[in-house]
Short mmCIF file of C-alpha atoms in Angstrom, two decimals:
data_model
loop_
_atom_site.label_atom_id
_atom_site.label_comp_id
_atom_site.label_asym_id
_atom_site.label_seq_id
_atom_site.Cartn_x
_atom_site.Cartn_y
_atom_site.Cartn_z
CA UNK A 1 105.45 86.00 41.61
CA UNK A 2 107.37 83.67 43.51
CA UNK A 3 110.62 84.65 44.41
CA UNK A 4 113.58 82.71 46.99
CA UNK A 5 117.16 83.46 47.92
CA UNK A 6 119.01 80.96 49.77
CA UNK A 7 121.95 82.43 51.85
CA UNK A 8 124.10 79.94 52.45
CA UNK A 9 127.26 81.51 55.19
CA UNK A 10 130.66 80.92 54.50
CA UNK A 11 130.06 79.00 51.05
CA UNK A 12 133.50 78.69 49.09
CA UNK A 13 133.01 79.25 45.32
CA UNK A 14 135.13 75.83 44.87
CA UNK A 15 133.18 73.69 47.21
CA UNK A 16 130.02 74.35 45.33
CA UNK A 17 130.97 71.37 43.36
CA UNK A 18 130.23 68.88 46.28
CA UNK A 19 126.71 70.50 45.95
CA UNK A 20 125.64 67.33 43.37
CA UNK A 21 122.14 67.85 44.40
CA UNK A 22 121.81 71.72 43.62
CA UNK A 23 123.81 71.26 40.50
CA UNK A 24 121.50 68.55 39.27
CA UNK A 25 118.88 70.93 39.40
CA UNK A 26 120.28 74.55 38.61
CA UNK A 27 123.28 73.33 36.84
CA UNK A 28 126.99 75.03 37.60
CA UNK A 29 127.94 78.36 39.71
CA UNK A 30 128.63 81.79 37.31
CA UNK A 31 131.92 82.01 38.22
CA UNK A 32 132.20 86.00 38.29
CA UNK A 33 129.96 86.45 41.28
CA UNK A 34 131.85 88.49 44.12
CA UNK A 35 131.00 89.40 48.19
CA UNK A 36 130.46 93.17 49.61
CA UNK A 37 132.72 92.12 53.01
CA UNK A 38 134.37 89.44 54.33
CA UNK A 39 132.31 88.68 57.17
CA UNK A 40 128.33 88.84 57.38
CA UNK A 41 128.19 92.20 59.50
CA UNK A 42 129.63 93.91 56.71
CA UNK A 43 127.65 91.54 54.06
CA UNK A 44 124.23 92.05 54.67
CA UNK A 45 123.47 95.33 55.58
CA UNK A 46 124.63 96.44 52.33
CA UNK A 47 122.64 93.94 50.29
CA UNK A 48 119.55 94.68 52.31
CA UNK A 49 120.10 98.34 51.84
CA UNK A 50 121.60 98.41 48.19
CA UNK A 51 124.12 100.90 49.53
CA UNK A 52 128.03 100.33 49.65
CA UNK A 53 128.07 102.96 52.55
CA UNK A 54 125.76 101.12 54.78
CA UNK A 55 125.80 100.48 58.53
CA UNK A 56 125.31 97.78 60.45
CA UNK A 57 121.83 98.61 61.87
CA UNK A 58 119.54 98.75 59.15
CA UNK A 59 117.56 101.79 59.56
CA UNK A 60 113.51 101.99 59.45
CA UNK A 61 112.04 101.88 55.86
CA UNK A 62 116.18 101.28 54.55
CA UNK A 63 115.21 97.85 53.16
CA UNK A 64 114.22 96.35 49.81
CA UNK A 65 111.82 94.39 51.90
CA UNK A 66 109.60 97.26 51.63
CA UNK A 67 109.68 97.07 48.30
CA UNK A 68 107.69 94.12 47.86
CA UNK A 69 103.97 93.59 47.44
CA UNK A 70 103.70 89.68 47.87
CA UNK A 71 103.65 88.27 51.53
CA UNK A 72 107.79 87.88 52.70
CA UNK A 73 109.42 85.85 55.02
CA UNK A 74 113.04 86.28 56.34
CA UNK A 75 114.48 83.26 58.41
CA UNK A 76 118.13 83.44 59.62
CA UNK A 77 120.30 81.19 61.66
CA UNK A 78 122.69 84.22 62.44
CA UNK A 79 122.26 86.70 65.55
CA UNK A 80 124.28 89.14 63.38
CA UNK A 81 120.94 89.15 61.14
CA UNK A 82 118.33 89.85 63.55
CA UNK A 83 115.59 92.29 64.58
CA UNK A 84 118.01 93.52 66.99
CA UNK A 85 119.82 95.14 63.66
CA UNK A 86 116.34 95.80 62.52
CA UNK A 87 116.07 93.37 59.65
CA UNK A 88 112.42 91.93 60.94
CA UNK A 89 111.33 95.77 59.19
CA UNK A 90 108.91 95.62 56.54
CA UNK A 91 108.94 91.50 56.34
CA UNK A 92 105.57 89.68 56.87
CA UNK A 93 107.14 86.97 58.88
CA UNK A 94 110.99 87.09 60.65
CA UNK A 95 112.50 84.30 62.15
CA UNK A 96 116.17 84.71 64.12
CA UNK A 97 117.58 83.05 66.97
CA UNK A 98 116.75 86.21 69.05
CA UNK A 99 112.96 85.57 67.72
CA UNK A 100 113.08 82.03 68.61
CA UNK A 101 114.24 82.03 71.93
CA UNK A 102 116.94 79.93 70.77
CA UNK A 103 119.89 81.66 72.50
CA UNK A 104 122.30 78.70 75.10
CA UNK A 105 122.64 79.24 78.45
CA UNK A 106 125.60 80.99 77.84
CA UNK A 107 123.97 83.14 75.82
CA UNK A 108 121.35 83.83 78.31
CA UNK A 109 124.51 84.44 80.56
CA UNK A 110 125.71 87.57 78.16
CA UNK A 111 122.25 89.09 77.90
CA UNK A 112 121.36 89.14 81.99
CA UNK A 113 125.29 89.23 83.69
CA UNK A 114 126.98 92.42 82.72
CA UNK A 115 130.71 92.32 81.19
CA UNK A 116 133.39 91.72 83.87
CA UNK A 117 135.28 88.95 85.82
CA UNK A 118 131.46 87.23 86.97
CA UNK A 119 130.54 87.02 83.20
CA UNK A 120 133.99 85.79 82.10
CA UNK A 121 133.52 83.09 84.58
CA UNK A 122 130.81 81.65 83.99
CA UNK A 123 131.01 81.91 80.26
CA UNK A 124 134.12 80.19 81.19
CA UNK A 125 132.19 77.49 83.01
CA UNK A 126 129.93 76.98 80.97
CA UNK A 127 132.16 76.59 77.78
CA UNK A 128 134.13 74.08 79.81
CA UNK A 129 130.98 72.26 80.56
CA UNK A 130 129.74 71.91 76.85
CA UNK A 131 133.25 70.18 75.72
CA UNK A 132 132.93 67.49 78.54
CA UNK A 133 129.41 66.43 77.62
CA UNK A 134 129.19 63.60 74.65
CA UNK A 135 125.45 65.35 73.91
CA UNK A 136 127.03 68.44 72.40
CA UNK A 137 124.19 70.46 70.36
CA UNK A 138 125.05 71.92 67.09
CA UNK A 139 126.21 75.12 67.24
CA UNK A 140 123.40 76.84 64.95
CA UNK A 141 119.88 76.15 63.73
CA UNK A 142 120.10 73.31 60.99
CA UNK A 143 119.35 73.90 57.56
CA UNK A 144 116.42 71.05 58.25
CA UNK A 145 114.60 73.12 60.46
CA UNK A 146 114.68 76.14 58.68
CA UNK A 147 113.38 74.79 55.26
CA UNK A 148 110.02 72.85 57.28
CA UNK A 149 109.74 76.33 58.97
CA UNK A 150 109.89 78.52 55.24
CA UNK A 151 107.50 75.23 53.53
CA UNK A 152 105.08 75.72 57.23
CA UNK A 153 104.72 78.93 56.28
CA UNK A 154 104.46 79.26 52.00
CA UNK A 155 101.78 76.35 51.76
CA UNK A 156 98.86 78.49 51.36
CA UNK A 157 100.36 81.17 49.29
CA UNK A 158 100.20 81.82 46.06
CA UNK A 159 102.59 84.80 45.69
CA UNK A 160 105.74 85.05 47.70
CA UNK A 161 109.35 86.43 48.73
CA UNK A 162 111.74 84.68 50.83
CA UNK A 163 115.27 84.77 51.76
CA UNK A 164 116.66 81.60 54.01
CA UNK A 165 120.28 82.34 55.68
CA UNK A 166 121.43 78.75 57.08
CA UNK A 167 124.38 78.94 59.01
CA UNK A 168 126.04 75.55 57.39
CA UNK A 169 129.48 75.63 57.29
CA UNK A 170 130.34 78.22 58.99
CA UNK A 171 132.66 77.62 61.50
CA UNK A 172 132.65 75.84 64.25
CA UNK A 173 132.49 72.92 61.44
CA UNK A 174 130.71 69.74 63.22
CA UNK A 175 128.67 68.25 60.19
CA UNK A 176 126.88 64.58 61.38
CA UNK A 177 128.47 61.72 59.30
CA UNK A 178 132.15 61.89 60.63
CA UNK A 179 134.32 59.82 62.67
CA UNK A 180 134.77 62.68 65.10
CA UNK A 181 131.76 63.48 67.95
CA UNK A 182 130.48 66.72 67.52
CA UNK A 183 132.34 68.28 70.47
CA UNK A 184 135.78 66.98 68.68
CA UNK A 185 134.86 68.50 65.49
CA UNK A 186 133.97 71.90 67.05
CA UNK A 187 137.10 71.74 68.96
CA UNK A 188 138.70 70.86 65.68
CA UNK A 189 137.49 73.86 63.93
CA UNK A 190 138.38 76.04 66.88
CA UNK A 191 142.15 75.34 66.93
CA UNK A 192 142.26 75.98 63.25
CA UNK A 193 140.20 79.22 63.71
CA UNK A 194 142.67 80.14 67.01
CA UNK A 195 146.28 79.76 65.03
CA UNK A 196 148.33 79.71 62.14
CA UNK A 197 148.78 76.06 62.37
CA UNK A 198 146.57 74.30 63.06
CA UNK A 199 147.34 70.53 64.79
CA UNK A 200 144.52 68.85 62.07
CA UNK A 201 144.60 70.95 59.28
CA UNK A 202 143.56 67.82 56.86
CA UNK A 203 140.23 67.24 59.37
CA UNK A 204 139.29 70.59 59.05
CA UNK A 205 138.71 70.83 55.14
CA UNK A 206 137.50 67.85 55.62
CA UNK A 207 135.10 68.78 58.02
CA UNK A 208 134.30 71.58 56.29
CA UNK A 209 133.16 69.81 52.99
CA UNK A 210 131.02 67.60 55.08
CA UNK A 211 129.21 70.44 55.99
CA UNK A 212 128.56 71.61 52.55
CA UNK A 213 127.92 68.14 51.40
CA UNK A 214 125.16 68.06 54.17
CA UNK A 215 123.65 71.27 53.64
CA UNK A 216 123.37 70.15 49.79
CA UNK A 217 121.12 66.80 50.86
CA UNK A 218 118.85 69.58 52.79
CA UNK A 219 118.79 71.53 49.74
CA UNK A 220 117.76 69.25 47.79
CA UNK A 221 114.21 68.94 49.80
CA UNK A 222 113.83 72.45 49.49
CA UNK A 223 114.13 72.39 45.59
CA UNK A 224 111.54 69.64 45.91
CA UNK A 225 108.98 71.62 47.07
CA UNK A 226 109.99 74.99 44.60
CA UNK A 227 108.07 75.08 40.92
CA UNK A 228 110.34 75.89 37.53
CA UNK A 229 107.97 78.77 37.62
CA UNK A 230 110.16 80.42 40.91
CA UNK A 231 112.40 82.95 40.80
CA UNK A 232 115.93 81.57 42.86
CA UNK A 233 119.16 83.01 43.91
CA UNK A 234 121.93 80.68 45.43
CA UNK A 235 125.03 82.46 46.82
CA UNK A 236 126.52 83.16 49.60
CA UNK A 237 127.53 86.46 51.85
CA UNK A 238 131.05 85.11 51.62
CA UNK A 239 134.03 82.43 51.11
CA UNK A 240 136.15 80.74 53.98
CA UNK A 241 139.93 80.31 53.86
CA UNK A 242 141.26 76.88 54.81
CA UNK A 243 144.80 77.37 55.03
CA UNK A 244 145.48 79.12 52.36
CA UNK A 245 148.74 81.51 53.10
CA UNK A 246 148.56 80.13 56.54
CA UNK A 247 144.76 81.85 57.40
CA UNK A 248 141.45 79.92 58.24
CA UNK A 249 137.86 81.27 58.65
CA UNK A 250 136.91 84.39 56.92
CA UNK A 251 139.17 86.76 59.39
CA UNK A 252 138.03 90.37 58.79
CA UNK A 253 141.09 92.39 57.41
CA UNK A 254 142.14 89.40 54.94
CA UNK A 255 140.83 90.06 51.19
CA UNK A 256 141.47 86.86 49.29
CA UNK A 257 140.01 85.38 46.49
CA UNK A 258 138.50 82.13 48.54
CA UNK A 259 136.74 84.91 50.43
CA UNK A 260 135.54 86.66 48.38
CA UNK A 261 134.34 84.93 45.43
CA UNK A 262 131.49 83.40 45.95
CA UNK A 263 128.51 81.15 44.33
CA UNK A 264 125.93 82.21 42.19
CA UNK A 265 123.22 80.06 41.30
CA UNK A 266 119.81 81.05 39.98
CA UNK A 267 116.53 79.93 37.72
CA UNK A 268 114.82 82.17 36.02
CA UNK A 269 117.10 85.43 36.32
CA UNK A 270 119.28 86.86 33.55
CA UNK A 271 122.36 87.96 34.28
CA UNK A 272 123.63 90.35 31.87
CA UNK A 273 126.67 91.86 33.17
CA UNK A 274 130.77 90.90 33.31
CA UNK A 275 130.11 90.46 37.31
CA UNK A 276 128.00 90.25 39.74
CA UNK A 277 128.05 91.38 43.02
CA UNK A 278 126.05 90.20 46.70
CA UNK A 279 124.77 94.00 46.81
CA UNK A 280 122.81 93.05 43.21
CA UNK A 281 120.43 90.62 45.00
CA UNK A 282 117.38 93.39 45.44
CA UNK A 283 118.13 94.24 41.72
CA UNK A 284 117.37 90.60 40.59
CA UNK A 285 114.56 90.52 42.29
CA UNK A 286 112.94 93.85 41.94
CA UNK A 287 114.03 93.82 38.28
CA UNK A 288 115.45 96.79 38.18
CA UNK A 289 118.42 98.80 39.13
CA UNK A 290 117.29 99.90 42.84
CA UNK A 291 119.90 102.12 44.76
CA UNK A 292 123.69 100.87 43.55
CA UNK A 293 122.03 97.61 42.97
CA UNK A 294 122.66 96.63 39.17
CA UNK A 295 121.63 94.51 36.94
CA UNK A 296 124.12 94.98 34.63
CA UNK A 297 127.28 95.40 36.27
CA UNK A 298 130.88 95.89 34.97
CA UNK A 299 132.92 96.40 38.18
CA UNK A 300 132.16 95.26 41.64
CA UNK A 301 133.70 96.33 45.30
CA UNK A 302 133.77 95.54 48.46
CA UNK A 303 134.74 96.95 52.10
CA UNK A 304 135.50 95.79 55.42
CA UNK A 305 136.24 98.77 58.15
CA UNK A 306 138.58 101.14 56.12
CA UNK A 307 140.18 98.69 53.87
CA UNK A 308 138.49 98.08 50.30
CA UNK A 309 138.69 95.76 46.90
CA UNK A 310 137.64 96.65 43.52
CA UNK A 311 136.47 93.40 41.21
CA UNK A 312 135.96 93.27 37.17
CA UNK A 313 136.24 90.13 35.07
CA UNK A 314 139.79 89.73 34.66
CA UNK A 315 141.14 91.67 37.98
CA UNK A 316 141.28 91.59 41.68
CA UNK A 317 142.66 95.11 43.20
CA UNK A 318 143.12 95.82 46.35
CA UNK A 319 145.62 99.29 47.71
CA UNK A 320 148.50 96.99 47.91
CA UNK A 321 147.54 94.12 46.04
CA UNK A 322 146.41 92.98 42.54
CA UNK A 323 144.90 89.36 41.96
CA UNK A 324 144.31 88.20 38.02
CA UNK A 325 141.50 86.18 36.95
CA UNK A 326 141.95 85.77 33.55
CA UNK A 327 144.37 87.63 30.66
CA UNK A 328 143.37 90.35 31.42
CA UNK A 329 144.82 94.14 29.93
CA UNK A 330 147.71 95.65 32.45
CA UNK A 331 146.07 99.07 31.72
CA UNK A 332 142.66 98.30 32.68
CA UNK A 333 143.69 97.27 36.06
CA UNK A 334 145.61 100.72 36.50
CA UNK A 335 142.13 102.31 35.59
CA UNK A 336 140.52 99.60 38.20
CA UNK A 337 142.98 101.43 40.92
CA UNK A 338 142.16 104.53 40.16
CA UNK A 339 138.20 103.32 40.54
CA UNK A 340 139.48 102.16 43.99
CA UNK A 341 140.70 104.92 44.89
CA UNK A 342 137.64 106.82 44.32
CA UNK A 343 135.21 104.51 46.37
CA UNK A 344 134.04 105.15 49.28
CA UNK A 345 133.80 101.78 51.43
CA UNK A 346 131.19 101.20 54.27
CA UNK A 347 132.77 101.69 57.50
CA UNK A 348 131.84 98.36 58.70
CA UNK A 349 133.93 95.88 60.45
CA UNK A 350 134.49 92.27 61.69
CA UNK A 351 133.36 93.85 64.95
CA UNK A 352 130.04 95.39 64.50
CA UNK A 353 126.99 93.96 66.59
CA UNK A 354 126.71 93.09 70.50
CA UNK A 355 129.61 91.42 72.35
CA UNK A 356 127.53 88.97 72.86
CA UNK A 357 126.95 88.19 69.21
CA UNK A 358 130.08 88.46 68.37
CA UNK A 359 131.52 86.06 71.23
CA UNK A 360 128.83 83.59 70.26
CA UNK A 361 129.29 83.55 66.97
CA UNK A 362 133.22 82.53 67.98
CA UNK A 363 134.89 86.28 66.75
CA UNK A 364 135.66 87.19 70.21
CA UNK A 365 137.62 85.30 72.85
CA UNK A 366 135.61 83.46 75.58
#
């Protein structure tokens, strides 16, 4: 069996309709797909684990990973996802930044200088540095790269299981074919990211589909090289906000519907439930129910640090707020509370992994 789930970070539900060259070939989203967390520390370690109550480090053996016979691979573009967490257990072939050696000089600078005023000043420095040069890099590993990598490695395969986490669009947005330079766009992104009000807020949705429009054309070689016979999942770990109520980026403690909805896109997998949830992936692919892992589901949640959401088809439900999807009954979302009020969420926040990760990745200050 051949089976591949595509990742892709920070995907909005509604901006899977720039995707023309994935909907060409897997046709539209299910539009009742919803996240575990609102940030990828809180995302994948309970999708990797099929528990709600997960931590961030994924513990020895704790993986579905192990439950597959075929030869995996596992290639992400996030150092939130790496064998530092312990997600290189039971796969055949890993691939992070932290495997890769792929980490900036700055990163280099968090992993040998200790945290203090000498750290903070050359991170400093070196920040300072990288928005004066015109040959800014990309801030993460291209979707390009990562599908020759994954199509390297399946050629002589018969049998397979692969998950690919590209890092297109999450933030800093700086997609190629713009009229901004790459160190513009990322300093575009960043204001947004850094206030309320951001001075371009127009350039940064607009950056931001440009990502997703490019990460589509990348797609679209991947899908060239994947039979009808292959089993695929398209989602992502979460949404983004762009302005809406006056919040950008996927901020930790923010539940909203444009962060958590999220894509679903598949060939050859039957969904049978109302919903379906980021946790169900293993499910899908195992075919079967494998820890809290459905494959028929009827209600969804999802956690971030002590805060927590409960989803069904017509209702959002939070403890202080209630979101409606469709016309749905008033008494089944007072039974969706009382559901809420009896899960236990995972403990994770925006804040778990190293410092260095984190202020990388852009969630700390430099």
């Amino acid at each position: 069996m051949k089976r591949l789930v595509v990742i892709v970070d920070s995907l909005r539900l509604d901006h899977y309709d720039y995707m023309t060259a994935t909907q060409a070939q897997f046709g539209e989203s299910y539009d009742r797909a919803f996240a575990v967390a609102t940030a990828t520390a809180g995302a994948f370690p309970q999708m990797m684990s099929g528990r709600y109550d997960a931590q961030h480090d994924v513990e020895d053996t704790d993986t579905w990973m192990h439950e597959i016979n075929d030869p995996t691979c596992f290639i992400t573009t996030n150092r939130l996802v790496s064998e530092r967490y312990g997600y290189d257990d039971g796969v055949t072939q890993f691939s992070s930044p932290i495997s890769r050696g792929d980490e900036s000089v700055k990163d280099r600078i968090a992993e040998r200088v200790p945290q203090g005023t000498v750290y903070e000043v050359l991170a400093k420095a070196w920040s300072f540095w990288q928005k004066a040069t015109p040959d800014t890099k990309k801030s993460f590993r291209t979707a390009e790269s990562v599908i020759k990598e994954f199509r390297d490695w399946k050629q002589d395969k018969q049998d397979w299981c692969a998950v690919l986490h590209l890092m297109e669009p999450h933030h800093p947005y700086d997609p190629e074919d713009t009229d901004h330079s790459r160190a513009q766009a990322q300093a575009i992104s960043r204001d947004a990211i850094a206030t309320e009000t951001p001075s371009r807020p127009n350039d940064v949705r607009e950056l931001y589909k440009h990502e997703v429009k490019e990460v589509d054309a990348q797609l679209e070689r991947l899908w060239d090289i994947i039979d009808d016979e292959t089993q695929v999942i398209l989602t992502a770990d979460h949404g983004e906000m762009l302005g809406e109520d006056g919040i950008w980026g996927h901020p930790g403690q923010t539940f909203h519907p444009s962060i958590l909805r999220i894509p679903w896109v598949t060939q050859n997998v039957d969904i049978k439930g109302d919903v379906v949830s980021f946790i169900d992936i293993p499910a899908f692919l195992l075919r079967q129910d494998w820890r809290e892992a459905q494959l028929d589901r009827e209600v969804a949640y999802a956690s971030m640090g002590e805060l927590k959401y409960v989803f069904d088809n017509d209702w959002m439900i939070t403890e202080n707020d209630t979101f409606r999807l469709s016309d749905g009954n008033k008494s089944r979302a007072d039974e969706l509370r009382s559901r809420l009020e009896r899960f236990d969420p995972s403990g994770i926040s925006k804040q778990s992994g190293t410092r260095e990760d984190l202020r990388a990745l852009g969630y700390l200050d430099e």
